[in-house]
Amino acid sequence: ATKDDCKIYMRANLQLAKWAAAGHLPSFDEYLDVAGVEFAIFFTLAFILKVMDHNICEKEAREWLESREKLVRVLTIKGRLVNDMAGYEDDMRRGYVTNSINCYKKQYGVTEEEAYRKLSEMLGDGDKMMNEEFLKPINVPYQFLKVIMDTLRAINFVYEKDDGFTRPANIKNHITSIFVDII
């Protein structure tokens, strides 16, 4: 990741903190633009490029990553939405109202249930888009493409049933079954 990537990431964190402190609900699209960056998919992938095997041409892989704006955007939105949906009740208990569900409810005047349903539909559409992007011809090393797919798998795993990132005990048994209690 470059210095500019770090600056973009930190600005997004700062903006979210300002919104949260003020109890501000931006438009849904504005929220996704900022909170998606804060979820750090692009930043993480760009950083991984820096530390990967030196046989990979970092410049070409970076250009490929930047040219796949749609793929990165869908990954970013997926991560942000599943995080917000899994942690919604905890956020509300803490008084943290700036999240995708509340922004969607406010912008479209819908109930919480309708917002969840619509965001779930968006996740399904995003999965279809990602599959389309992965099927396009690529000229990037397989190792880097595997990192992107593994990032997606990690998001799916951590947020499959609950917020396993905030409450890792929720995925402890599953992790134990994979690495300790091997069949």
Rosetta silent file (secondary structure, phi, psi, omega in degrees, C-alpha in Angstrom):
SEQUENCE: ATKDDCKIYMRANLQLAKWAAAGHLPSFDEYLDVAGVEFAIFFTLAFILKVMDHNICEKEAREWLESREKLVRVLTIKGRLVNDMAGYEDDMRRGYVTNSINCYKKQYGVTEEEAYRKLSEMLGDGDKMMNEEFLKPINVPYQFLKVIMDTLRAINFVYEKDDGFTRPANIKNHITSIFVDII
SCORE:     score description
SCORE:     0.000 S_00000001
   1 L     0.000  142.987 -178.960    0.000    0.000    0.000 S_00000001
   2 L   -91.026  172.277  175.217    1.247    3.465   -0.790 S_00000001
   3 H   -59.401  -39.301  179.538    1.231    6.565    1.386 S_00000001
   4 H   -63.750  -38.861  176.336   -1.737    7.800   -0.630 S_00000001
   5 H   -60.379  -42.774  179.075   -3.633    4.564    0.107 S_00000001
   6 H   -63.189  -41.541  179.693   -2.967    5.102    3.819 S_00000001
   7 H   -63.535  -43.237  179.369   -4.175    8.697    3.634 S_00000001
   8 H   -61.710  -44.844  179.538   -7.405    7.673    1.883 S_00000001
   9 H   -61.910  -46.051 -178.335   -8.016    4.976    4.487 S_00000001
  10 H   -67.771  -36.274  176.559   -7.347    7.327    7.421 S_00000001
  11 H   -63.026  -39.300  178.204   -9.580   10.063    5.963 S_00000001
  12 H   -64.216  -42.936  177.313  -12.416    7.543    5.728 S_00000001
  13 H   -60.659  -43.447  179.891  -11.885    6.533    9.362 S_00000001
  14 H   -63.880  -43.430  179.653  -11.890   10.169   10.424 S_00000001
  15 H   -62.492  -43.826  177.884  -15.076   10.922    8.471 S_00000001
  16 H   -61.671  -41.108  179.053  -16.875    7.948   10.033 S_00000001
  17 H   -62.850  -40.127  177.943  -15.742    9.053   13.490 S_00000001
  18 H   -63.979  -45.553  178.601  -17.091   12.566   12.842 S_00000001
  19 H   -61.049  -44.244 -177.874  -20.440   11.191   11.661 S_00000001
  20 H   -63.951  -44.022 -179.334  -20.649    8.845   14.643 S_00000001
  21 H   -62.630  -34.185 -179.251  -19.800   11.579   17.153 S_00000001
  22 H   -89.182   -6.982 -175.325  -22.491   13.814   15.669 S_00000001
  23 L    65.638   28.227 -175.728  -25.029   10.983   15.287 S_00000001
  24 L   -83.325  138.114  174.016  -25.186   11.966   11.614 S_00000001
  25 L  -113.089  104.086  177.079  -26.779    9.718    9.000 S_00000001
  26 L   -73.147  177.580  173.828  -25.431   10.502    5.526 S_00000001
  27 L   -63.705  158.017 -178.827  -27.135    9.267    2.386 S_00000001
  28 H   -58.872  -45.607 -179.012  -26.799    5.527    1.846 S_00000001
  29 H   -64.880  -41.841  178.357  -24.505    5.990   -1.167 S_00000001
  30 H   -63.264  -41.512  178.011  -22.297    8.507    0.640 S_00000001
  31 H   -59.478  -47.598 -179.227  -22.068    6.138    3.594 S_00000001
  32 H   -62.176  -37.652  179.120  -21.017    3.223    1.354 S_00000001
  33 H   -61.249  -43.936 -176.923  -18.389    5.373   -0.358 S_00000001
  34 H   -83.007  -49.713 -176.348  -16.759    6.325    2.945 S_00000001
  35 H   -69.134  -27.246  175.502  -17.468    3.266    5.095 S_00000001
  36 H   -64.818  -42.076  176.690  -16.457    0.955    2.266 S_00000001
  37 H   -63.040  -40.760 -179.062  -13.007    2.526    2.211 S_00000001
  38 H   -64.310  -27.248  177.064  -12.896    2.180    6.000 S_00000001
  39 H   -68.076  -18.685  165.849  -13.552   -1.572    5.633 S_00000001
  40 L    74.328   28.375  178.015  -10.088   -1.534    4.002 S_00000001
  41 H   -64.636  -54.511 -178.421  -10.421   -4.060    1.150 S_00000001
  42 H   -61.002  -45.275 -179.675   -8.395   -2.041   -1.372 S_00000001
  43 H   -57.625  -45.889 -179.907   -5.909   -0.991    1.294 S_00000001
  44 H   -63.763  -47.480 -179.618   -5.456   -4.613    2.410 S_00000001
  45 H   -63.859  -39.914  178.331   -5.066   -5.966   -1.118 S_00000001
  46 H   -64.690  -38.474  177.565   -2.595   -3.206   -2.019 S_00000001
  47 H   -65.991  -43.595  179.306   -0.589   -3.998    1.118 S_00000001
  48 H   -59.203  -38.515  176.248   -0.573   -7.721    0.322 S_00000001
  49 H   -56.242  -39.006 -177.855    0.844   -6.863   -3.101 S_00000001
  50 H   -65.070  -33.996 -172.562    3.765   -5.162   -1.359 S_00000001
  51 H  -104.406    0.685 -179.610    4.661   -8.210    0.718 S_00000001
  52 L   -72.316  173.263  177.786    3.927  -11.005   -1.754 S_00000001
  53 L   -46.302  133.611 -177.278    6.447  -13.154   -3.545 S_00000001
  54 L   -70.899   -6.902  176.188    8.903  -10.973   -5.438 S_00000001
  55 L   -74.763  -14.992  178.863    8.327  -13.007   -8.606 S_00000001
  56 L   -84.554  132.287  178.113    5.031  -11.173   -8.985 S_00000001
  57 L   -76.772  103.627 -175.344    5.295   -7.953  -10.897 S_00000001
  58 H   -58.237  -40.991 -177.773    3.896   -5.541   -8.340 S_00000001
  59 H   -62.029  -47.119 -179.808    3.333   -2.779  -10.895 S_00000001
  60 H   -65.308  -41.501  179.772    1.250   -4.980  -13.212 S_00000001
  61 H   -65.905  -39.199  178.500   -0.744   -6.455  -10.337 S_00000001
  62 H   -64.305  -44.115  177.973   -1.385   -2.980   -8.914 S_00000001
  63 H   -61.652  -40.545  178.424   -2.563   -1.735  -12.319 S_00000001
  64 H   -63.032  -45.060  179.791   -4.827   -4.774  -12.608 S_00000001
  65 H   -59.319  -44.879  179.926   -6.259   -4.115   -9.128 S_00000001
  66 H   -68.271  -29.969 -179.570   -6.943   -0.477  -10.000 S_00000001
  67 H   -78.801  -16.982 -179.598   -8.517   -1.461  -13.333 S_00000001
  68 L   -96.800   49.620 -176.613  -10.918   -3.879  -11.619 S_00000001
  69 H   -53.734  -40.807 -178.232  -12.780   -1.084   -9.902 S_00000001
  70 H   -62.550  -45.056 -179.736  -16.062   -3.000  -10.103 S_00000001
  71 H   -63.141  -47.566 -179.470  -14.620   -6.086   -8.383 S_00000001
  72 H   -64.745  -40.457  179.076  -12.976   -4.085   -5.611 S_00000001
  73 H   -62.724  -44.265 -179.494  -16.125   -1.986   -5.129 S_00000001
  74 H   -65.462  -42.236  176.268  -18.322   -5.079   -4.830 S_00000001
  75 H   -59.759  -43.146  179.991  -15.886   -6.676   -2.359 S_00000001
  76 H   -62.784  -47.887 -179.455  -15.838   -3.442   -0.384 S_00000001
  77 H   -64.592  -43.015  178.901  -19.625   -3.121   -0.307 S_00000001
  78 H   -58.128  -49.351  179.788  -20.052   -6.784    0.612 S_00000001
  79 H   -59.047  -45.277 -178.867  -17.634   -6.442    3.514 S_00000001
  80 H   -64.207  -46.361 -176.923  -19.228   -3.258    4.748 S_00000001
  81 H   -65.685  -46.081 -178.809  -22.811   -4.556    4.497 S_00000001
  82 H   -65.701  -34.750  176.768  -22.199   -7.916    6.179 S_00000001
  83 H   -64.084  -47.187 -179.282  -20.278   -6.171    8.957 S_00000001
  84 H   -65.795  -40.767 -178.462  -23.082   -3.665    9.528 S_00000001
  85 H   -68.023  -41.076 -179.238  -25.823   -6.283    9.339 S_00000001
  86 H   -70.791  -33.186 -176.476  -24.077   -8.666   11.741 S_00000001
  87 H  -101.086    9.839 -173.362  -23.205   -5.921   14.221 S_00000001
  88 H   -57.372  -49.535 -177.156  -26.387   -3.852   13.961 S_00000001
  89 H   -63.739  -41.031  176.758  -27.856   -4.762   17.356 S_00000001
  90 H   -63.007  -42.190  178.102  -24.535   -4.185   19.119 S_00000001
  91 H   -58.734  -44.668 -178.194  -24.174   -0.841   17.347 S_00000001
  92 H   -65.075  -40.359  178.116  -27.627    0.217   18.482 S_00000001
  93 H   -62.486  -33.441  179.726  -26.924   -0.790   22.099 S_00000001
  94 H   -84.477   -5.011 -178.286  -23.771    1.345   22.003 S_00000001
  95 L    80.123   16.876 -179.950  -25.636    4.271   20.474 S_00000001
  96 L   -92.673   98.236 -172.593  -23.672    3.999   17.219 S_00000001
  97 L   -93.900  -13.285 -176.105  -26.311    4.868   14.631 S_00000001
  98 L   -81.525   90.779  177.290  -24.123    5.536   11.591 S_00000001
  99 L  -148.957  169.870 -173.158  -24.413    2.269    9.675 S_00000001
 100 H   -62.486  -35.194 -177.992  -25.775    1.033    6.365 S_00000001
 101 H   -65.474  -49.090 -179.917  -29.099   -0.149    7.784 S_00000001
 102 H   -67.113  -38.191  178.023  -29.981    3.200    9.348 S_00000001
 103 H   -64.059  -41.225  179.073  -28.713    5.158    6.341 S_00000001
 104 H   -66.245  -44.526  179.106  -30.823    2.990    4.024 S_00000001
 105 H   -57.965  -45.673 -177.900  -33.890    3.305    6.280 S_00000001
 106 H   -65.548  -47.994 -175.450  -33.543    7.088    6.377 S_00000001
 107 H   -65.705  -40.048 -173.649  -32.914    7.573    2.653 S_00000001
 108 H  -105.480    0.370  177.069  -35.679    5.259    1.429 S_00000001
 109 L    60.755   43.545 -178.078  -38.169    5.569    4.294 S_00000001
 110 L  -114.778  168.868  177.981  -38.362    1.820    4.922 S_00000001
 111 L   -79.297  169.763  177.360  -38.548   -0.377    8.000 S_00000001
 112 H   -60.343  -42.913 -179.850  -35.604   -2.197    9.510 S_00000001
 113 H   -62.828  -42.622  178.599  -36.855   -5.497    8.068 S_00000001
 114 H   -64.724  -38.956  178.633  -37.195   -3.992    4.592 S_00000001
 115 H   -63.461  -45.122  177.523  -33.692   -2.526    4.849 S_00000001
 116 H   -59.348  -44.049 -178.852  -32.272   -5.930    5.831 S_00000001
 117 H   -62.202  -46.185 -178.706  -34.104   -7.585    2.938 S_00000001
 118 H   -65.626  -41.991  179.268  -32.862   -5.020    0.418 S_00000001
 119 H   -66.228  -35.532  175.530  -29.286   -5.165    1.687 S_00000001
 120 H   -63.689  -39.945  175.801  -29.420   -8.977    1.500 S_00000001
 121 H   -62.183  -41.913  178.336  -30.554   -8.657   -2.128 S_00000001
 122 H   -60.897  -38.548  178.179  -27.638   -6.301   -2.771 S_00000001
 123 H   -63.957  -42.623  177.780  -25.277   -8.914   -1.327 S_00000001
 124 H   -62.860  -44.023  177.266  -26.701  -11.569   -3.662 S_00000001
 125 H   -62.664  -38.717  178.642  -26.368   -9.259   -6.657 S_00000001
 126 H   -63.624  -39.292  177.430  -22.816   -8.469   -5.572 S_00000001
 127 H   -61.922  -40.735  178.093  -21.931  -12.163   -5.461 S_00000001
 128 H   -63.285  -43.965  179.419  -23.179  -12.530   -9.038 S_00000001
 129 H   -62.471  -40.512  179.213  -21.121   -9.511  -10.134 S_00000001
 130 H   -64.201  -41.539  177.359  -18.004  -10.890   -8.455 S_00000001
 131 H   -59.398  -42.992  177.670  -18.454  -14.215  -10.227 S_00000001
 132 H   -60.634  -43.084 -179.481  -18.713  -12.349  -13.539 S_00000001
 133 H   -64.969  -39.635  179.666  -15.542  -10.396  -12.737 S_00000001
 134 H   -68.805  -24.004 -178.811  -13.638  -13.556  -11.802 S_00000001
 135 H   -85.097  -12.031  178.352  -14.656  -15.167  -15.099 S_00000001
 136 L   -69.468  150.917  177.175  -13.231  -12.339  -17.219 S_00000001
 137 L   -58.825  141.236 -178.321   -9.843  -12.942  -18.821 S_00000001
 138 L  -128.695  152.540  171.427   -7.032  -11.913  -16.525 S_00000001
 139 L  -129.976   52.986  178.362   -3.361  -11.185  -16.886 S_00000001
 140 L  -128.741  145.269 -179.066   -2.505  -11.200  -13.224 S_00000001
 141 L   -56.995  142.804 -179.511   -0.640  -13.948  -11.375 S_00000001
 142 H   -56.412  -36.332 -178.180   -2.827  -16.669   -9.923 S_00000001
 143 H   -57.604  -39.423 -178.996   -1.317  -16.079   -6.459 S_00000001
 144 H   -74.091  -40.023  176.315   -2.790  -12.596   -6.341 S_00000001
 145 H   -60.747  -38.215  178.175   -6.176  -13.698   -7.657 S_00000001
 146 H   -63.067  -38.201  177.239   -6.160  -16.373   -4.952 S_00000001
 147 H   -60.440  -42.810  179.382   -5.574  -13.663   -2.323 S_00000001
 148 H   -63.743  -45.670  179.254   -8.683  -11.841   -3.553 S_00000001
 149 H   -64.554  -38.722  178.718  -10.754  -15.034   -3.480 S_00000001
 150 H   -67.829  -33.413  175.134   -9.418  -15.904   -0.023 S_00000001
 151 H   -62.759  -43.944  176.914  -10.323  -12.420    1.209 S_00000001
 152 H   -61.848  -44.236  178.282  -13.871  -13.023    0.010 S_00000001
 153 H   -60.788  -41.008 -179.985  -13.906  -16.433    1.715 S_00000001
 154 H   -63.366  -42.529  177.349  -12.689  -14.863    4.958 S_00000001
 155 H   -60.186  -47.537  179.788  -15.467  -12.268    4.865 S_00000001
 156 H   -60.678  -42.080 -178.452  -18.043  -15.003    4.271 S_00000001
 157 H   -65.996  -50.077 -174.564  -16.599  -17.151    7.071 S_00000001
 158 H   -65.671  -35.259 -175.925  -16.307  -14.430    9.698 S_00000001
 159 L  -108.403   16.950 -174.917  -19.782  -13.016    9.096 S_00000001
 160 L   -56.672  -49.698 -176.467  -21.605  -16.219    8.112 S_00000001
 161 L  -116.821  -24.416 -173.807  -23.917  -16.377   11.125 S_00000001
 162 L  -160.870 -174.776  178.972  -22.905  -13.491   13.343 S_00000001
 163 L   -85.343   85.333 -179.732  -20.177  -10.905   13.816 S_00000001
 164 L   -73.209  -11.962  177.708  -17.205  -13.223   14.259 S_00000001
 165 L   -78.718  -48.403  179.763  -14.817  -10.293   13.971 S_00000001
 166 L   -73.783  -37.070 -179.158  -16.163   -8.408   16.990 S_00000001
 167 L  -121.418   78.994 -175.897  -16.990  -11.604   18.890 S_00000001
 168 L   -61.203  -21.145  177.238  -14.379  -14.197   17.853 S_00000001
 169 H   -59.714  -25.958 -179.763  -15.761  -16.688   20.380 S_00000001
 170 H   -67.485  -22.279  179.266  -18.656  -17.114   17.927 S_00000001
 171 H  -113.995    4.640 -177.663  -16.355  -18.745   15.377 S_00000001
 172 H   -57.583  -48.862 -178.099  -13.965  -20.436   17.808 S_00000001
 173 H   -60.795  -39.338  179.884  -15.601  -23.882   17.525 S_00000001
 174 H   -65.800  -44.322  178.914  -15.558  -23.711   13.749 S_00000001
 175 H   -63.717  -42.445  177.981  -11.889  -22.734   13.665 S_00000001
 176 H   -59.770  -41.567 -179.298  -11.072  -25.479   16.174 S_00000001
 177 H   -65.417  -28.750 -179.412  -12.858  -28.031   14.003 S_00000001
 178 H   -79.326  -44.253 -171.350  -10.778  -26.990   11.001 S_00000001
 179 H  -103.155  -23.633 -176.048   -7.329  -26.851   12.581 S_00000001
 180 L  -108.058  -53.276 -176.975   -7.450  -28.981   15.742 S_00000001
 181 L   -92.724   55.694 -176.407  -10.195  -31.601   15.420 S_00000001
 182 L   -66.836  136.341 -178.708   -9.306  -32.595   11.883 S_00000001
 183 L   -77.719    0.000    0.000  -11.372  -35.488   10.568 S_00000001
